[in-house]
CSV table of C-alpha atoms in Angstrom, one decimal:
chain,number,residue,atom,x,y,z
A,114,UNK,CA,-22.4,-57.8,63.1
A,115,UNK,CA,-21.2,-55.0,61.4
A,116,UNK,CA,-17.7,-56.0,62.0
A,117,UNK,CA,-18.0,-59.2,61.5
A,118,UNK,CA,-18.8,-58.5,58.0
A,119,UNK,CA,-16.4,-56.4,57.6
A,120,UNK,CA,-13.7,-58.7,58.6
A,121,UNK,CA,-15.1,-61.4,56.3
A,122,UNK,CA,-14.7,-58.8,53.7
A,123,UNK,CA,-11.4,-57.9,54.7
A,124,UNK,CA,-10.2,-61.8,54.7
A,125,UNK,CA,-11.0,-61.9,50.8
A,126,UNK,CA,-8.7,-59.1,50.0
A,127,UNK,CA,-6.3,-61.6,48.3
A,128,UNK,CA,-8.6,-63.3,46.1
A,129,UNK,CA,-10.4,-60.2,45.1
A,130,UNK,CA,-7.0,-58.8,44.1
A,131,UNK,CA,-6.7,-62.4,41.9
A,132,UNK,CA,-9.4,-62.7,40.8
A,133,UNK,CA,-9.4,-58.6,39.2
A,134,UNK,CA,-5.6,-59.5,38.2
A,135,UNK,CA,-6.8,-62.6,35.9
A,136,UNK,CA,-10.2,-61.0,34.6
A,137,UNK,CA,-8.2,-58.5,33.3
A,138,UNK,CA,-5.8,-60.9,31.6
A,139,UNK,CA,-8.5,-62.5,30.0
A,140,UNK,CA,-10.6,-59.8,28.5
A,141,UNK,CA,-7.0,-58.2,27.2
A,142,UNK,CA,-6.4,-61.3,25.2
A,143,UNK,CA,-10.5,-61.6,24.2
A,144,UNK,CA,-10.8,-57.6,23.4
A,145,UNK,CA,-7.3,-57.5,20.9
A,146,UNK,CA,-7.5,-62.0,19.9
A,147,UNK,CA,-11.6,-62.4,19.8
A,148,UNK,CA,-11.0,-65.6,21.9
A,149,UNK,CA,-11.3,-66.7,25.6
A,150,UNK,CA,-7.4,-68.1,26.7
A,151,UNK,CA,-8.6,-71.0,28.7
A,152,UNK,CA,-5.0,-72.3,28.9
A,153,UNK,CA,-4.3,-68.9,31.1
A,154,UNK,CA,-4.7,-70.9,34.1
A,155,UNK,CA,-2.2,-73.2,33.5
A,156,UNK,CA,0.2,-70.5,32.1
A,157,UNK,CA,0.4,-69.2,35.3
A,158,UNK,CA,0.7,-71.8,36.8
A,159,UNK,CA,3.7,-72.9,35.1
A,160,UNK,CA,5.3,-69.3,35.8
A,161,UNK,CA,4.8,-69.9,39.6
A,162,UNK,CA,6.0,-73.2,39.8
A,163,UNK,CA,9.4,-71.4,38.6
A,164,UNK,CA,9.3,-69.2,41.0
A,165,UNK,CA,8.2,-71.9,43.7
A,166,UNK,CA,11.2,-73.6,42.4
A,167,UNK,CA,13.9,-70.5,42.4
A,168,UNK,CA,12.5,-70.5,45.7
A,169,UNK,CA,12.9,-73.9,47.0
A,170,UNK,CA,15.8,-74.7,45.3
A,171,UNK,CA,18.0,-71.9,45.3
A,172,UNK,CA,16.7,-70.3,48.4
A,173,UNK,CA,15.5,-66.7,45.6
A,174,UNK,CA,13.3,-64.3,47.6
A,175,UNK,CA,9.7,-64.6,46.6
A,176,UNK,CA,10.4,-60.6,44.8
A,177,UNK,CA,13.0,-62.3,42.3
A,178,UNK,CA,12.2,-65.6,42.2
A,179,UNK,CA,8.8,-63.7,40.3
A,180,UNK,CA,10.7,-62.0,37.7
A,181,UNK,CA,11.9,-65.6,35.7
A,182,UNK,CA,8.4,-66.8,36.6
A,183,UNK,CA,6.7,-63.5,35.0
A,184,UNK,CA,9.5,-64.2,31.8
A,185,UNK,CA,8.3,-67.9,31.6
A,186,UNK,CA,4.4,-66.4,31.5
A,187,UNK,CA,5.5,-64.1,28.7
A,188,UNK,CA,7.3,-66.5,26.3
A,189,UNK,CA,4.0,-68.4,26.3
A,190,UNK,CA,2.3,-65.6,25.7
A,191,UNK,CA,3.8,-64.9,22.5
A,192,UNK,CA,4.3,-68.5,22.1
A,193,UNK,CA,0.4,-69.2,21.5
A,194,UNK,CA,-0.3,-66.3,19.3
A,195,UNK,CA,2.6,-66.3,17.2
A,196,UNK,CA,3.8,-69.5,16.8
A,197,UNK,CA,-0.3,-71.0,16.8
A,198,UNK,CA,-2.7,-68.4,16.2
A,199,UNK,CA,-1.1,-66.2,13.9
A,200,UNK,CA,-0.2,-69.9,11.3
A,201,UNK,CA,-4.0,-70.4,12.0
A,202,UNK,CA,-5.3,-67.1,11.2
A,203,UNK,CA,-8.6,-68.7,9.6
A,204,UNK,CA,-9.5,-71.1,12.4
A,205,UNK,CA,-12.5,-69.1,13.9
A,206,UNK,CA,-12.9,-68.5,17.6
A,207,UNK,CA,-14.2,-71.6,18.8
A,208,UNK,CA,-11.7,-73.9,17.1
A,209,UNK,CA,-8.9,-71.3,19.2
A,210,UNK,CA,-10.5,-72.1,22.1
A,211,UNK,CA,-10.3,-75.5,21.5
A,212,UNK,CA,-6.6,-75.3,21.5
A,213,UNK,CA,-6.1,-73.5,24.4
A,214,UNK,CA,-7.8,-76.3,26.2
A,215,UNK,CA,-5.2,-78.7,24.1
A,216,UNK,CA,-3.0,-76.3,26.4
A,217,UNK,CA,-4.1,-76.9,29.7
A,218,UNK,CA,-3.8,-80.7,29.4
A,219,UNK,CA,-0.1,-80.6,27.6
A,220,UNK,CA,0.6,-77.8,30.5
A,221,UNK,CA,-0.6,-79.6,33.4
A,222,UNK,CA,0.8,-83.1,31.8
A,223,UNK,CA,4.5,-81.6,31.5
A,224,UNK,CA,4.4,-79.7,35.4
A,225,UNK,CA,5.0,-82.9,37.6
A,226,UNK,CA,7.5,-83.9,34.2
A,227,UNK,CA,9.2,-81.0,34.8
A,228,UNK,CA,9.4,-80.1,38.7
A,229,UNK,CA,8.3,-83.6,40.0
A,230,UNK,CA,5.5,-84.0,43.0
A,231,UNK,CA,3.5,-80.8,42.9
A,232,UNK,CA,2.8,-81.1,45.8
A,233,UNK,CA,6.5,-81.0,47.1
A,234,UNK,CA,6.8,-77.1,46.5
A,235,UNK,CA,6.8,-74.9,49.6
A,236,UNK,CA,6.4,-71.4,49.3
A,237,UNK,CA,6.5,-67.9,51.0
A,238,UNK,CA,3.9,-64.9,51.5
A,239,UNK,CA,5.4,-61.7,49.6
A,240,UNK,CA,6.9,-60.3,52.8
A,241,UNK,CA,9.1,-62.9,53.6
A,242,UNK,CA,9.3,-65.2,56.7
A,243,UNK,CA,7.9,-63.9,59.4
A,244,UNK,CA,10.6,-63.3,61.8
A,245,UNK,CA,10.2,-64.9,65.5
A,246,UNK,CA,7.3,-63.2,67.7
A,247,UNK,CA,6.3,-61.3,65.0
A,248,UNK,CA,2.7,-61.8,63.6
A,249,UNK,CA,1.8,-61.7,59.9
A,250,UNK,CA,-1.5,-59.8,60.9
A,251,UNK,CA,-2.4,-56.5,61.3
A,252,UNK,CA,-4.5,-55.4,63.8
A,253,UNK,CA,-6.7,-52.6,62.8
A,254,UNK,CA,-8.9,-50.7,65.2
A,255,UNK,CA,-12.7,-51.1,64.6
A,256,UNK,CA,-15.1,-49.9,67.4
A,257,UNK,CA,-14.9,-52.4,70.0
A,258,UNK,CA,-13.3,-55.0,68.4
A,259,UNK,CA,-10.0,-54.8,65.5
A,260,UNK,CA,-10.0,-56.1,62.0
A,261,UNK,CA,-7.3,-58.9,61.1
A,262,UNK,CA,-5.8,-58.3,57.5
A,263,UNK,CA,-2.5,-60.5,56.4
A,264,UNK,CA,0.2,-58.5,55.6
A,265,UNK,CA,0.5,-60.3,52.2
A,266,UNK,CA,-2.9,-59.5,51.5
A,267,UNK,CA,-2.2,-55.8,52.3
A,268,UNK,CA,1.4,-55.8,49.5
A,269,UNK,CA,-1.0,-57.7,47.0
A,270,UNK,CA,-3.5,-55.2,47.3
A,271,UNK,CA,-0.9,-52.6,46.5
A,272,UNK,CA,0.7,-54.2,44.1
A,273,UNK,CA,-2.7,-55.1,41.9
A,274,UNK,CA,-3.9,-51.3,42.7
A,275,UNK,CA,-0.5,-50.0,40.7
A,276,UNK,CA,0.1,-52.8,38.3
A,277,UNK,CA,-3.8,-52.2,36.5
A,278,UNK,CA,-3.6,-48.2,37.6
A,279,UNK,CA,-0.1,-48.4,35.3
A,280,UNK,CA,-2.2,-50.5,32.8
A,281,UNK,CA,-6.0,-48.9,32.4
A,282,UNK,CA,-3.4,-45.9,31.8
A,283,UNK,CA,-1.0,-46.4,29.2
A,284,UNK,CA,-4.5,-48.4,27.5
A,285,UNK,CA,-6.0,-44.5,28.6
A,286,UNK,CA,-3.6,-42.1,27.8
A,287,UNK,CA,-0.2,-44.2,25.7
A,288,UNK,CA,-0.3,-44.7,21.2
A,289,UNK,CA,-0.4,-48.3,22.4
A,290,UNK,CA,-3.3,-48.0,24.5
A,291,UNK,CA,-4.7,-46.3,21.3
A,292,UNK,CA,-3.9,-49.3,19.0
A,293,UNK,CA,-5.3,-52.1,21.7
A,294,UNK,CA,-8.8,-50.0,22.1
A,295,UNK,CA,-8.6,-49.7,18.2
A,296,UNK,CA,-7.4,-53.3,17.5
A,297,UNK,CA,-10.5,-54.1,20.0
A,298,UNK,CA,-13.0,-51.8,18.1
A,299,UNK,CA,-11.8,-53.9,14.8
A,300,UNK,CA,-8.9,-55.6,13.7
A,301,UNK,CA,-9.5,-55.1,10.3
A,302,UNK,CA,-9.9,-51.5,10.0
A,303,UNK,CA,-7.1,-50.9,12.7
A,304,UNK,CA,-4.9,-52.6,10.1
A,305,UNK,CA,-6.2,-49.9,7.9
A,306,UNK,CA,-4.8,-47.4,10.1
A,307,UNK,CA,-1.7,-48.7,9.7
A,308,UNK,CA,-2.0,-50.3,12.8
A,309,UNK,CA,0.4,-53.5,13.2
A,310,UNK,CA,-2.2,-55.9,15.0
A,311,UNK,CA,0.4,-58.5,15.2
A,312,UNK,CA,2.3,-56.8,17.9
A,313,UNK,CA,-0.8,-55.2,19.4
A,314,UNK,CA,-1.7,-59.5,20.2
A,315,UNK,CA,1.4,-60.4,20.9
A,316,UNK,CA,1.5,-57.9,23.2
A,317,UNK,CA,-1.2,-58.7,25.0
A,318,UNK,CA,-0.7,-62.1,25.1
A,319,UNK,CA,2.6,-61.4,26.8
A,320,UNK,CA,0.9,-59.3,29.1
A,321,UNK,CA,-1.4,-61.7,30.1
A,322,UNK,CA,0.5,-64.3,30.9
A,323,UNK,CA,2.7,-62.0,33.0
A,324,UNK,CA,-0.1,-61.2,34.8
A,325,UNK,CA,-1.6,-63.9,35.5
A,326,UNK,CA,1.1,-65.7,36.9
A,327,UNK,CA,2.0,-62.4,39.1
A,328,UNK,CA,-2.0,-63.6,40.3
A,329,UNK,CA,-1.0,-67.3,41.0
A,330,UNK,CA,2.6,-65.9,43.0
A,331,UNK,CA,-0.1,-64.3,45.2
A,332,UNK,CA,-2.5,-67.1,45.4
A,333,UNK,CA,0.4,-69.4,45.9
A,334,UNK,CA,2.1,-67.0,48.6
A,335,UNK,CA,-1.3,-66.8,50.4
A,336,UNK,CA,-1.3,-70.3,51.9
A,337,UNK,CA,-2.9,-71.9,48.9
A,338,UNK,CA,-2.1,-75.2,47.9
A,339,UNK,CA,0.3,-75.6,45.2
A,340,UNK,CA,-1.0,-77.7,42.8
A,341,UNK,CA,-1.0,-78.3,39.0
A,342,UNK,CA,-4.8,-77.1,38.5
A,343,UNK,CA,-4.4,-74.5,41.7
A,344,UNK,CA,-5.4,-71.6,39.7
A,345,UNK,CA,-8.5,-73.6,38.0
A,346,UNK,CA,-11.6,-71.9,40.1
A,347,UNK,CA,-9.4,-68.5,39.8
A,348,UNK,CA,-10.0,-69.1,36.0
A,349,UNK,CA,-13.2,-69.8,35.8
A,350,UNK,CA,-14.7,-66.7,38.5
A,351,UNK,CA,-12.6,-64.6,36.1
A,352,UNK,CA,-14.7,-65.6,33.0
A,353,UNK,CA,-17.6,-65.3,35.3
A,354,UNK,CA,-16.3,-61.6,36.3
A,355,UNK,CA,-16.0,-60.7,32.5
A,356,UNK,CA,-19.4,-61.9,31.5
A,357,UNK,CA,-20.9,-60.4,34.3
A,358,UNK,CA,-18.9,-57.1,34.3
A,359,UNK,CA,-19.1,-57.3,30.4
A,360,UNK,CA,-16.4,-57.6,27.7
A,361,UNK,CA,-17.6,-54.9,25.7
A,362,UNK,CA,-15.3,-52.5,28.4
A,363,UNK,CA,-12.0,-53.5,30.2
A,364,UNK,CA,-13.1,-52.3,33.9
A,365,UNK,CA,-16.3,-54.3,33.1
A,366,UNK,CA,-14.9,-57.6,34.6
A,367,UNK,CA,-12.9,-56.1,37.4
A,368,UNK,CA,-16.5,-55.0,38.5
A,369,UNK,CA,-17.8,-58.0,38.2
A,370,UNK,CA,-14.6,-59.8,39.9
A,371,UNK,CA,-15.1,-57.7,43.1
A,372,UNK,CA,-19.0,-57.9,42.6
A,373,UNK,CA,-18.8,-61.6,43.2
A,374,UNK,CA,-16.2,-61.8,46.1
A,375,UNK,CA,-18.1,-59.4,47.9
A,376,UNK,CA,-21.5,-61.3,46.9
A,377,UNK,CA,-19.8,-64.8,48.0
A,378,UNK,CA,-19.0,-62.6,51.3
A,379,UNK,CA,-22.6,-61.5,52.2
A,380,UNK,CA,-23.5,-65.3,51.3
A,381,UNK,CA,-20.9,-66.4,54.3
A,382,UNK,CA,-21.9,-63.6,57.0
A,383,UNK,CA,-25.4,-64.9,57.1
A,384,UNK,CA,-24.2,-68.6,58.3
A,385,UNK,CA,-23.8,-66.3,61.2
A,386,UNK,CA,-27.3,-66.2,62.2
A,387,UNK,CA,-29.5,-68.8,63.9
A,388,UNK,CA,-30.9,-71.5,61.5
A,389,UNK,CA,-28.4,-70.4,58.7
A,390,UNK,CA,-25.0,-72.6,59.9
A,391,UNK,CA,-25.4,-74.5,56.7
A,392,UNK,CA,-25.6,-72.0,53.3
A,393,UNK,CA,-21.7,-72.0,53.0
A,394,UNK,CA,-22.3,-75.6,51.7
A,395,UNK,CA,-24.2,-73.5,49.1
A,396,UNK,CA,-22.3,-70.1,48.6
A,397,UNK,CA,-20.8,-70.2,44.9
A,398,UNK,CA,-23.9,-72.0,44.0
A,399,UNK,CA,-26.0,-69.1,45.4
A,400,UNK,CA,-23.5,-66.6,44.2
A,401,UNK,CA,-23.8,-67.9,40.1
A,402,UNK,CA,-27.7,-68.1,40.7
A,403,UNK,CA,-27.8,-64.3,41.6
A,404,UNK,CA,-25.5,-63.7,38.4
A,405,UNK,CA,-27.0,-66.0,36.1
A,406,UNK,CA,-30.7,-63.7,37.1
A,407,UNK,CA,-28.3,-60.4,37.2
A,408,UNK,CA,-27.3,-61.9,33.7
A,409,UNK,CA,-31.4,-62.5,32.5
A,410,UNK,CA,-32.1,-58.9,33.0
A,411,UNK,CA,-28.5,-57.6,31.8
A,412,UNK,CA,-27.3,-59.5,29.2
A,413,UNK,CA,-24.2,-57.8,28.1
A,414,UNK,CA,-23.3,-57.4,31.4
A,415,UNK,CA,-23.5,-54.7,34.3
A,416,UNK,CA,-20.6,-52.6,32.6
A,417,UNK,CA,-21.3,-53.8,29.1
A,418,UNK,CA,-22.9,-51.5,26.2
A,419,UNK,CA,-25.6,-53.0,23.8
A,420,UNK,CA,-24.0,-53.5,20.2
A,421,UNK,CA,-25.5,-51.4,17.8
A,422,UNK,CA,-25.2,-52.5,14.4
A,423,UNK,CA,-25.9,-49.7,11.3
A,424,UNK,CA,-27.6,-51.3,8.6
């Protein structure tokens, strides 16, 4: 039974990586711009389509085609902050959220116009096409059986660890990170301290766009069917991870993303027991109910810190 659970957990590695990257992108924007970017998933999807189109028409390998896709994500993020939000600084956070929801409709409608039939674009994993006779999986000995992990999942895990490790190191130890943390704490205070908050928020949107495209390419390379809304579920889980882990810290949503997928694996594992096979259809419903219970007990999230206001 333990081998079954660990095997199911290994099969969730890719989803955990994608959700962690998406959650960090959402958190970075939320902390610096005080808004939730509902267009995060659609921006990532558009960048992924650019990468897929380069692969389909010009034979670009994914590790080269992802560069233009990431550039598109950065430019879209900069456009939203510099052109839209900066000219509407008086708009309240709810208004900004509505603007990002409008961007979702524009991008969803624009993708078929640019790329044609969305379902016609194939994709490949990061490790490129598997040679004849070569397995796309790695078999790891585990007791009397073996665990099956795809090479794509392991490459994605390594990329996720490196990307998040670099970003957290920059936030913790660099001047840019100090400026980000100060802006996240109080934008007006940051401006009084001489920090160019315009540059910080623009950089945050650009980085979030790049991370989103990276996550989308990982997801598509793992076998996900590409469509205009194929990142919607990941984006929803990223928001929920932020709520569960707590938006008051940068690492809280990462913890929340891992907890969501581990909980989903635990619920799926119950289906192996007699009489519990039907529980899989209620998998995410049960996970979301558990999340609601945790939030009711600790409203600020697992890693969240209570807000203290001085009178």
